PDB file of C-alpha atoms in Angstrom:
ATOM      1  CA  MET H   1      -0.054   0.074  -0.009  1.00 51.00           C
ATOM      2  CA  SER H   2       1.560   3.346  -1.020  1.00 49.00           C
ATOM      3  CA  THR H   3       2.407   6.056   1.522  1.00 44.00           C
ATOM      4  CA  ASP H   4      -0.354   8.379   0.169  1.00 47.00           C
ATOM      5  CA  ALA H   5      -2.995   5.659   0.823  1.00 53.00           C
ATOM      6  CA  LEU H   6      -1.614   5.237   4.261  1.00 55.00           C
ATOM      7  CA  ASP H   7      -2.065   8.951   5.014  1.00 68.00           C
ATOM      8  CA  ASP H   8      -5.703   8.393   4.094  1.00 90.00           C
ATOM      9  CA  LEU H   9      -6.339   5.917   6.925  1.00 95.00           C
ATOM     10  CA  THR H  10      -7.205   5.969  10.442  1.00 96.00           C
ATOM     11  CA  ARG H  11      -6.514   3.365  13.136  1.00 96.00           C
ATOM     12  CA  ASP H  12      -9.470   2.703  15.258  1.00 97.00           C
ATOM     13  CA  ALA H  13     -10.082   0.670  18.462  1.00 97.00           C
ATOM     14  CA  PHE H  14     -13.011  -1.619  18.612  1.00 97.00           C
ATOM     15  CA  LEU H  15     -14.108  -3.954  21.516  1.00 98.00           C
ATOM     16  CA  GLY H  16     -12.754  -1.647  24.083  1.00 96.00           C
ATOM     17  CA  GLY H  17      -9.231  -1.636  22.463  1.00 97.00           C
ATOM     18  CA  ARG H  18      -9.011  -5.419  22.141  1.00 97.00           C
ATOM     19  CA  LEU H  19      -9.122  -4.948  18.289  1.00 97.00           C
ATOM     20  CA  HIS H  20      -7.615  -2.131  16.111  1.00 98.00           C
ATOM     21  CA  LEU H  21      -8.707  -1.678  12.499  1.00 97.00           C
ATOM     22  CA  PHE H  22      -7.245   0.607   9.814  1.00 97.00           C
ATOM     23  CA  GLN H  23     -10.177   2.232   7.722  1.00 96.00           C
ATOM     24  CA  PRO H  24     -10.204   4.899   5.062  1.00 95.00           C
ATOM     25  CA  ARG H  25     -10.424   8.319   6.577  1.00 92.00           C
ATOM     26  CA  ASP H  26     -13.208   9.421   4.231  1.00 88.00           C
ATOM     27  CA  GLY H  27     -14.676   6.129   2.781  1.00 86.00           C
ATOM     28  CA  TYR H  28     -16.985   3.589   4.295  1.00 89.00           C
ATOM     29  CA  ARG H  29     -16.247   3.014   8.020  1.00 93.00           C
ATOM     30  CA  ALA H  30     -17.600   0.216   9.985  1.00 94.00           C
ATOM     31  CA  GLY H  31     -19.785   1.148  12.956  1.00 93.00           C
ATOM     32  CA  VAL H  32     -21.937  -0.753  15.555  1.00 96.00           C
ATOM     33  CA  ASP H  33     -23.714  -3.037  12.931  1.00 97.00           C
ATOM     34  CA  PRO H  34     -20.807  -5.489  12.039  1.00 97.00           C
ATOM     35  CA  VAL H  35     -19.629  -5.665  15.754  1.00 98.00           C
ATOM     36  CA  VAL H  36     -23.259  -6.614  16.991  1.00 98.00           C
ATOM     37  CA  LEU H  37     -23.452  -9.099  14.096  1.00 98.00           C
ATOM     38  CA  ALA H  38     -20.352 -10.821  14.984  1.00 98.00           C
ATOM     39  CA  ALA H  39     -21.494 -11.003  18.662  1.00 98.00           C
ATOM     40  CA  THR H  40     -24.567 -13.035  17.552  1.00 98.00           C
ATOM     41  CA  VAL H  41     -22.584 -15.783  15.901  1.00 98.00           C
ATOM     42  CA  ASN H  42     -22.267 -18.943  18.124  1.00 97.00           C
ATOM     43  CA  ALA H  43     -19.051 -20.200  16.495  1.00 98.00           C
ATOM     44  CA  SER H  44     -16.551 -22.724  18.087  1.00 98.00           C
ATOM     45  CA  PRO H  45     -12.849 -23.116  17.801  1.00 98.00           C
ATOM     46  CA  GLY H  46     -11.846 -24.783  14.632  1.00 98.00           C
ATOM     47  CA  GLN H  47     -15.008 -24.005  12.651  1.00 98.00           C
ATOM     48  CA  ALA H  48     -14.794 -22.577   9.157  1.00 98.00           C
ATOM     49  CA  VAL H  49     -16.266 -19.105   8.880  1.00 98.00           C
ATOM     50  CA  LEU H  50     -16.962 -17.130   5.610  1.00 98.00           C
ATOM     51  CA  ASP H  51     -17.555 -13.334   5.818  1.00 98.00           C
ATOM     52  CA  LEU H  52     -19.203 -12.247   2.439  1.00 98.00           C
ATOM     53  CA  GLY H  53     -18.477  -8.554   1.640  1.00 97.00           C
ATOM     54  CA  CYS H  54     -16.025  -8.288   4.438  1.00 97.00           C
ATOM     55  CA  GLY H  55     -14.917  -4.763   4.010  1.00 96.00           C
ATOM     56  CA  ALA H  56     -11.983  -3.885   6.130  1.00 97.00           C
ATOM     57  CA  GLY H  57     -12.764  -6.930   8.331  1.00 98.00           C
ATOM     58  CA  ALA H  58     -14.659  -5.556  11.061  1.00 98.00           C
ATOM     59  CA  ALA H  59     -17.352  -8.319  11.563  1.00 98.00           C
ATOM     60  CA  ALA H  60     -14.914 -11.270  10.982  1.00 98.00           C
ATOM     61  CA  LEU H  61     -12.157  -9.858  13.183  1.00 98.00           C
ATOM     62  CA  CYS H  62     -14.637  -9.030  16.016  1.00 98.00           C
ATOM     63  CA  LEU H  63     -15.796 -12.704  15.854  1.00 98.00           C
ATOM     64  CA  ALA H  64     -12.155 -13.955  15.751  1.00 98.00           C
ATOM     65  CA  ALA H  65     -11.294 -11.678  19.023  1.00 98.00           C
ATOM     66  CA  ARG H  66     -14.100 -13.760  20.843  1.00 98.00           C
ATOM     67  CA  VAL H  67     -13.489 -17.153  19.419  1.00 98.00           C
ATOM     68  CA  GLN H  68     -10.019 -18.263  18.883  1.00 96.00           C
ATOM     69  CA  GLY H  69      -8.828 -20.741  16.252  1.00 97.00           C
ATOM     70  CA  LEU H  70     -11.334 -20.136  13.585  1.00 98.00           C
ATOM     71  CA  ASP H  71     -10.621 -21.024   9.870  1.00 98.00           C
ATOM     72  CA  LEU H  72     -11.465 -17.509   8.909  1.00 98.00           C
ATOM     73  CA  TRP H  73     -12.173 -16.337   5.177  1.00 98.00           C
ATOM     74  CA  GLY H  74     -13.525 -13.267   3.668  1.00 98.00           C
ATOM     75  CA  VAL H  75     -14.659 -12.093   0.205  1.00 98.00           C
ATOM     76  CA  GLU H  76     -14.516  -8.454  -0.626  1.00 97.00           C
ATOM     77  CA  LEU H  77     -15.365  -6.809  -4.135  1.00 95.00           C
ATOM     78  CA  GLN H  78     -13.302  -3.541  -3.580  1.00 95.00           C
ATOM     79  CA  PRO H  79      -9.481  -3.933  -3.755  1.00 95.00           C
ATOM     80  CA  LEU H  80      -8.730  -1.308  -1.052  1.00 95.00           C
ATOM     81  CA  TYR H  81     -10.839  -3.037   1.415  1.00 96.00           C
ATOM     82  CA  ALA H  82      -9.614  -6.450   0.647  1.00 97.00           C
ATOM     83  CA  ASP H  83      -6.242  -5.172   1.349  1.00 97.00           C
ATOM     84  CA  LEU H  84      -7.192  -3.448   4.485  1.00 97.00           C
ATOM     85  CA  ALA H  85      -8.826  -6.615   5.606  1.00 98.00           C
ATOM     86  CA  ARG H  86      -5.644  -8.600   5.092  1.00 98.00           C
ATOM     87  CA  ARG H  87      -3.604  -5.943   6.802  1.00 97.00           C
ATOM     88  CA  ASN H  88      -5.900  -5.898   9.755  1.00 98.00           C
ATOM     89  CA  GLY H  89      -5.793  -9.565  10.194  1.00 98.00           C
ATOM     90  CA  MET H  90      -1.959  -9.364  10.318  1.00 98.00           C
ATOM     91  CA  GLU H  91      -1.990  -6.303  12.669  1.00 97.00           C
ATOM     92  CA  ASN H  92      -4.351  -8.308  15.186  1.00 98.00           C
ATOM     93  CA  GLY H  93      -2.475 -11.541  14.862  1.00 97.00           C
ATOM     94  CA  VAL H  94      -5.349 -13.365  13.112  1.00 98.00           C
ATOM     95  CA  SER H  95      -5.094 -15.658  10.136  1.00 97.00           C
ATOM     96  CA  PHE H  96      -7.680 -14.276   7.781  1.00 98.00           C
ATOM     97  CA  ASN H  97      -7.771 -15.462   4.309  1.00 97.00           C
ATOM     98  CA  VAL H  98      -9.182 -12.472   2.094  1.00 98.00           C
ATOM     99  CA  VAL H  99     -10.114 -12.982  -1.457  1.00 97.00           C
ATOM    100  CA  GLN H 100     -10.940  -9.940  -3.734  1.00 97.00           C
ATOM    101  CA  ALA H 101     -13.690 -11.145  -5.819  1.00 97.00           C
ATOM    102  CA  ASP H 102     -17.335 -10.709  -6.851  1.00 95.00           C
ATOM    103  CA  LEU H 103     -19.388 -12.951  -4.694  1.00 94.00           C
ATOM    104  CA  ASN H 104     -21.179 -14.224  -7.776  1.00 93.00           C
ATOM    105  CA  VAL H 105     -17.754 -15.232  -9.276  1.00 95.00           C
ATOM    106  CA  LEU H 106     -15.926 -16.796  -6.386  1.00 96.00           C
ATOM    107  CA  PRO H 107     -12.542 -18.461  -6.969  1.00 95.00           C
ATOM    108  CA  GLU H 108     -12.172 -22.105  -6.375  1.00 94.00           C
ATOM    109  CA  PRO H 109     -10.734 -22.124  -2.948  1.00 91.00           C
ATOM    110  CA  VAL H 110     -13.783 -20.447  -1.808  1.00 95.00           C
ATOM    111  CA  ARG H 111     -16.306 -22.308  -3.991  1.00 92.00           C
ATOM    112  CA  SER H 112     -14.881 -25.822  -2.953  1.00 91.00           C
ATOM    113  CA  ALA H 113     -15.173 -25.277   0.840  1.00 93.00           C
ATOM    114  CA  GLY H 114     -18.217 -25.804   3.077  1.00 96.00           C
ATOM    115  CA  TYR H 115     -18.517 -23.386   6.006  1.00 98.00           C
ATOM    116  CA  HIS H 116     -19.960 -23.781   9.560  1.00 98.00           C
ATOM    117  CA  HIS H 117     -20.883 -20.087   9.532  1.00 98.00           C
ATOM    118  CA  VAL H 118     -21.420 -17.497   6.799  1.00 98.00           C
ATOM    119  CA  ILE H 119     -21.845 -13.908   7.917  1.00 98.00           C
ATOM    120  CA  ALA H 120     -22.954 -10.816   5.837  1.00 98.00           C
ATOM    121  CA  ASN H 121     -23.587  -7.160   6.302  1.00 97.00           C
ATOM    122  CA  PRO H 122     -24.797  -6.362   2.687  1.00 96.00           C
ATOM    123  CA  PRO H 123     -25.553  -2.949   1.353  1.00 94.00           C
ATOM    124  CA  TYR H 124     -28.678  -1.652   3.058  1.00 91.00           C
ATOM    125  CA  TYR H 125     -30.342   0.407   0.435  1.00 83.00           C
ATOM    126  CA  ARG H 126     -31.940  -0.677  -2.792  1.00 69.00           C
ATOM    127  CA  PRO H 127     -30.920   1.039  -6.021  1.00 69.00           C
ATOM    128  CA  GLY H 128     -32.109   4.845  -6.120  1.00 59.00           C
ATOM    129  CA  ALA H 129     -33.376   4.602  -2.409  1.00 53.00           C
ATOM    130  CA  HIS H 130     -30.299   6.510  -0.925  1.00 48.00           C
ATOM    131  CA  SER H 131     -28.461   9.479  -2.139  1.00 54.00           C
ATOM    132  CA  VAL H 132     -25.321   8.561  -3.814  1.00 51.00           C
ATOM    133  CA  ALA H 133     -22.217   8.955  -1.660  1.00 47.00           C
ATOM    134  CA  GLN H 134     -19.505  11.083  -2.985  1.00 55.00           C
ATOM    135  CA  ASP H 135     -16.832   8.432  -2.030  1.00 48.00           C
ATOM    136  CA  PRO H 136     -17.118   5.480  -4.424  1.00 54.00           C
ATOM    137  CA  GLY H 137     -16.016   3.091  -1.758  1.00 46.00           C
ATOM    138  CA  ARG H 138     -18.752   4.193   0.583  1.00 44.00           C
ATOM    139  CA  GLY H 139     -21.274   4.183  -2.361  1.00 44.00           C
ATOM    140  CA  VAL H 140     -20.744   0.503  -3.081  1.00 46.00           C
ATOM    141  CA  ALA H 141     -20.859  -0.468   0.600  1.00 45.00           C
ATOM    142  CA  LEU H 142     -24.153   1.262   1.107  1.00 46.00           C
ATOM    143  CA  SER H 143     -26.053   0.695  -2.026  1.00 45.00           C
ATOM    144  CA  GLU H 144     -26.974  -2.266  -3.901  1.00 50.00           C
ATOM    145  CA  SER H 145     -25.443  -2.135  -7.451  1.00 64.00           C
ATOM    146  CA  GLU H 146     -25.427  -5.318  -9.791  1.00 72.00           C
ATOM    147  CA  THR H 147     -25.653  -7.738  -6.998  1.00 85.00           C
ATOM    148  CA  PRO H 148     -29.093  -7.796  -5.476  1.00 93.00           C
ATOM    149  CA  LEU H 149     -29.765  -9.007  -1.804  1.00 96.00           C
ATOM    150  CA  GLY H 150     -31.299 -12.329  -3.059  1.00 95.00           C
ATOM    151  CA  ASP H 151     -27.897 -13.170  -4.602  1.00 96.00           C
ATOM    152  CA  TRP H 152     -26.256 -12.720  -1.294  1.00 97.00           C
ATOM    153  CA  LEU H 153     -28.606 -15.199   0.259  1.00 98.00           C
ATOM    154  CA  ALA H 154     -28.193 -17.596  -2.631  1.00 97.00           C
ATOM    155  CA  VAL H 155     -24.477 -17.701  -2.336  1.00 97.00           C
ATOM    156  CA  ALA H 156     -24.372 -17.924   1.308  1.00 98.00           C
ATOM    157  CA  ALA H 157     -26.778 -21.022   1.183  1.00 98.00           C
ATOM    158  CA  ARG H 158     -24.465 -22.644  -1.363  1.00 97.00           C
ATOM    159  CA  ARG H 159     -21.333 -22.112   0.643  1.00 97.00           C
ATOM    160  CA  LEU H 160     -22.772 -23.320   4.010  1.00 98.00           C
ATOM    161  CA  ALA H 161     -22.028 -26.810   5.008  1.00 98.00           C
ATOM    162  CA  PRO H 162     -25.004 -29.038   5.929  1.00 97.00           C
ATOM    163  CA  LYS H 163     -26.588 -27.715   9.256  1.00 98.00           C
ATOM    164  CA  GLY H 164     -24.339 -24.478   8.940  1.00 98.00           C
ATOM    165  CA  TYR H 165     -25.777 -21.180   9.672  1.00 98.00           C
ATOM    166  CA  LEU H 166     -26.115 -17.916   8.058  1.00 98.00           C
ATOM    167  CA  HIS H 167     -26.129 -14.573  10.123  1.00 98.00           C
ATOM    168  CA  MET H 168     -27.094 -11.460   8.181  1.00 98.00           C
ATOM    169  CA  ILE H 169     -27.787  -7.905   9.566  1.00 98.00           C
ATOM    170  CA  GLN H 170     -29.915  -5.600   7.431  1.00 98.00           C
ATOM    171  CA  ARG H 171     -32.462  -2.699   7.457  1.00 96.00           C
ATOM    172  CA  MET H 172     -35.886  -3.875   9.048  1.00 96.00           C
ATOM    173  CA  ASP H 173     -37.657  -2.881   5.871  1.00 96.00           C
ATOM    174  CA  ARG H 174     -35.517  -5.365   3.854  1.00 96.00           C
ATOM    175  CA  LEU H 175     -36.889  -8.269   6.114  1.00 97.00           C
ATOM    176  CA  PRO H 176     -39.271  -9.498   3.368  1.00 97.00           C
ATOM    177  CA  ASP H 177     -36.456  -9.714   0.855  1.00 96.00           C
ATOM    178  CA  MET H 178     -34.454 -11.755   3.374  1.00 97.00           C
ATOM    179  CA  LEU H 179     -37.135 -14.124   4.146  1.00 98.00           C
ATOM    180  CA  ALA H 180     -37.816 -14.602   0.324  1.00 97.00           C
ATOM    181  CA  GLY H 181     -34.220 -15.319  -0.319  1.00 97.00           C
ATOM    182  CA  CYS H 182     -34.101 -18.005   2.448  1.00 98.00           C
ATOM    183  CA  ALA H 183     -37.338 -19.722   0.850  1.00 97.00           C
ATOM    184  CA  GLY H 184     -36.247 -23.082  -0.509  1.00 96.00           C
ATOM    185  CA  ARG H 185     -32.679 -22.592   0.580  1.00 97.00           C
ATOM    186  CA  LEU H 186     -32.448 -22.205   4.289  1.00 98.00           C
ATOM    187  CA  GLY H 187     -34.745 -22.979   7.395  1.00 98.00           C
ATOM    188  CA  SER H 188     -35.105 -22.602  11.017  1.00 98.00           C
ATOM    189  CA  VAL H 189     -35.242 -18.826  10.365  1.00 98.00           C
ATOM    190  CA  GLU H 190     -34.885 -16.650  13.409  1.00 98.00           C
ATOM    191  CA  VAL H 191     -35.119 -12.783  13.385  1.00 98.00           C
ATOM    192  CA  LEU H 192     -33.720 -10.625  16.035  1.00 98.00           C
ATOM    193  CA  PRO H 193     -34.847  -7.014  15.692  1.00 98.00           C
ATOM    194  CA  LEU H 194     -32.659  -4.113  16.942  1.00 97.00           C
ATOM    195  CA  SER H 195     -34.456  -1.157  18.317  1.00 96.00           C
ATOM    196  CA  GLY H 196     -32.821   2.420  19.186  1.00 93.00           C
ATOM    197  CA  ARG H 197     -34.690   2.951  22.293  1.00 92.00           C
ATOM    198  CA  THR H 198     -37.843   2.012  24.133  1.00 91.00           C
ATOM    199  CA  GLY H 199     -40.938   2.901  22.186  1.00 90.00           C
ATOM    200  CA  ARG H 200     -39.094   3.054  18.783  1.00 93.00           C
ATOM    201  CA  ALA H 201     -39.759   0.809  16.081  1.00 95.00           C
ATOM    202  CA  PRO H 202     -36.722  -1.528  15.056  1.00 96.00           C
ATOM    203  CA  GLY H 203     -34.615  -0.185  12.389  1.00 96.00           C
ATOM    204  CA  ILE H 204     -32.309  -3.104  12.070  1.00 97.00           C
ATOM    205  CA  ALA H 205     -32.658  -6.856  12.029  1.00 98.00           C
ATOM    206  CA  ILE H 206     -30.383  -9.646  12.387  1.00 98.00           C
ATOM    207  CA  LEU H 207     -31.469 -12.848  10.587  1.00 98.00           C
ATOM    208  CA  ARG H 208     -30.049 -16.305  11.582  1.00 98.00           C
ATOM    209  CA  ALA H 209     -30.988 -19.391   9.291  1.00 98.00           C
ATOM    210  CA  ARG H 210     -29.664 -22.853   9.027  1.00 98.00           C
ATOM    211  CA  LYS H 211     -28.988 -25.109   5.968  1.00 98.00           C
ATOM    212  CA  ASP H 212     -31.474 -27.991   6.143  1.00 97.00           C
ATOM    213  CA  GLY H 213     -33.057 -26.416   9.221  1.00 98.00           C
ATOM    214  CA  ARG H 214     -36.713 -27.489   9.958  1.00 97.00           C
ATOM    215  CA  ALA H 215     -37.581 -25.436  12.955  1.00 97.00           C
ATOM    216  CA  PRO H 216     -40.392 -23.000  12.580  1.00 97.00           C
ATOM    217  CA  PHE H 217     -39.874 -19.316  12.098  1.00 98.00           C
ATOM    218  CA  ARG H 218     -39.067 -17.192  15.234  1.00 98.00           C
ATOM    219  CA  LEU H 219     -39.619 -13.515  15.590  1.00 98.00           C
ATOM    220  CA  HIS H 220     -37.949 -12.367  18.868  1.00 98.00           C
ATOM    221  CA  ALA H 221     -38.474  -9.370  20.910  1.00 96.00           C
ATOM    222  CA  PRO H 222     -36.282  -6.409  19.911  1.00 96.00           C
ATOM    223  CA  VAL H 223     -33.027  -5.875  21.493  1.00 97.00           C
ATOM    224  CA  LEU H 224     -32.698  -2.271  22.726  1.00 96.00           C
ATOM    225  CA  MET H 225     -29.550  -0.477  21.772  1.00 96.00           C
ATOM    226  CA  HIS H 226     -29.882   2.378  24.145  1.00 94.00           C
ATOM    227  CA  GLU H 227     -31.429   3.008  27.698  1.00 88.00           C
ATOM    228  CA  GLY H 228     -34.115   5.473  28.001  1.00 64.00           C
ATOM    229  CA  MET H 229     -36.752   7.088  25.899  1.00 55.00           C
ATOM    230  CA  ARG H 230     -34.175   9.771  24.597  1.00 58.00           C
ATOM    231  CA  HIS H 231     -30.609  10.706  24.625  1.00 55.00           C
ATOM    232  CA  ASP H 232     -30.555  13.297  27.452  1.00 57.00           C
ATOM    233  CA  ARG H 233     -26.951  13.331  28.648  1.00 58.00           C
ATOM    234  CA  ASP H 234     -23.495  14.017  27.264  1.00 52.00           C
ATOM    235  CA  ALA H 235     -22.390  10.322  27.117  1.00 53.00           C
ATOM    236  CA  ASP H 236     -23.339   7.166  25.417  1.00 74.00           C
ATOM    237  CA  SER H 237     -26.497   5.373  26.675  1.00 85.00           C
ATOM    238  CA  TYR H 238     -26.001   2.008  25.442  1.00 94.00           C
ATOM    239  CA  SER H 239     -27.944  -0.782  27.282  1.00 95.00           C
ATOM    240  CA  PRO H 240     -25.893  -3.302  29.366  1.00 95.00           C
ATOM    241  CA  ALA H 241     -26.070  -6.050  26.890  1.00 96.00           C
ATOM    242  CA  ILE H 242     -24.865  -3.827  23.944  1.00 97.00           C
ATOM    243  CA  ALA H 243     -22.147  -2.092  26.101  1.00 96.00           C
ATOM    244  CA  ASP H 244     -20.909  -5.687  26.933  1.00 97.00           C
ATOM    245  CA  VAL H 245     -20.679  -6.294  23.257  1.00 98.00           C
ATOM    246  CA  LEU H 246     -19.009  -3.011  22.232  1.00 97.00           C
ATOM    247  CA  ARG H 247     -16.555  -2.450  25.134  1.00 96.00           C
ATOM    248  CA  GLU H 248     -15.818  -6.098  26.200  1.00 96.00           C
ATOM    249  CA  GLY H 249     -16.257  -8.129  23.067  1.00 97.00           C
ATOM    250  CA  GLN H 250     -19.011 -10.500  24.813  1.00 98.00           C
ATOM    251  CA  ALA H 251     -21.532 -12.415  22.818  1.00 98.00           C
ATOM    252  CA  LEU H 252     -25.067 -11.393  22.313  1.00 98.00           C
ATOM    253  CA  ALA H 253     -27.047 -14.539  23.088  1.00 96.00           C
ATOM    254  CA  TRP H 254     -30.101 -15.508  21.080  1.00 97.00           C
ATOM    255  CA  PRO H 255     -33.342 -15.755  23.036  1.00 94.00           C
ATOM    256  CA  THR H 256     -34.142 -19.532  23.941  1.00 90.00           C
ATOM    257  CA  ASP H 257     -37.793 -18.996  24.988  1.00 73.00           C
TER     258      ASP H 257
END
């Protein structure tokens, strides 16, 4: 990576400083969502995990910080972000195999493997539903282009080993699209909505689905991201469960009742 490119990066702390990621100063920058997504994945040491559209590696490396010894893979369309994901893996002492590729044209090493977990944080907005970002990398990360959401789900289902799990985070208004993409491919579908505060409709949802799963659909009560009805103090107001995820790298357990 050139010196000019390095000057355009920041080094940001995640998980209370347990993880540091280089990210573009002005491009797409990972926020809370990939961290929370990683926290919901019940992976075990030695399992294979594929992050589709891994960006600079936030979700995959947050998961690796909590679960040691994963066989960790990432696919990223944009060369800059693929390079950053590789660098971030090395900087954090994590073996992270990152492939720069279109997810619909995956190279043989990725196509031939079966993964215990596939995770994905696809672009949130349909074409034309969001103002175009001035930074091209940010625009690709936020808005669907040639790869619709259904393709993400189809690719994930093909890459999962039998009984493997997909975890995907998306806007709540894309839930019908996610459910349609699971039909005939993935079962045992669960949805965990994320709501900003008490009394607010959930804006984000995490979907978990299982290859060959047969359990009935489950829609869980929303997880509250913040305490209180509104932000009324000069500090963050994360709920205890979310604070444990963001500051301590803890898991966010799926409800069992």
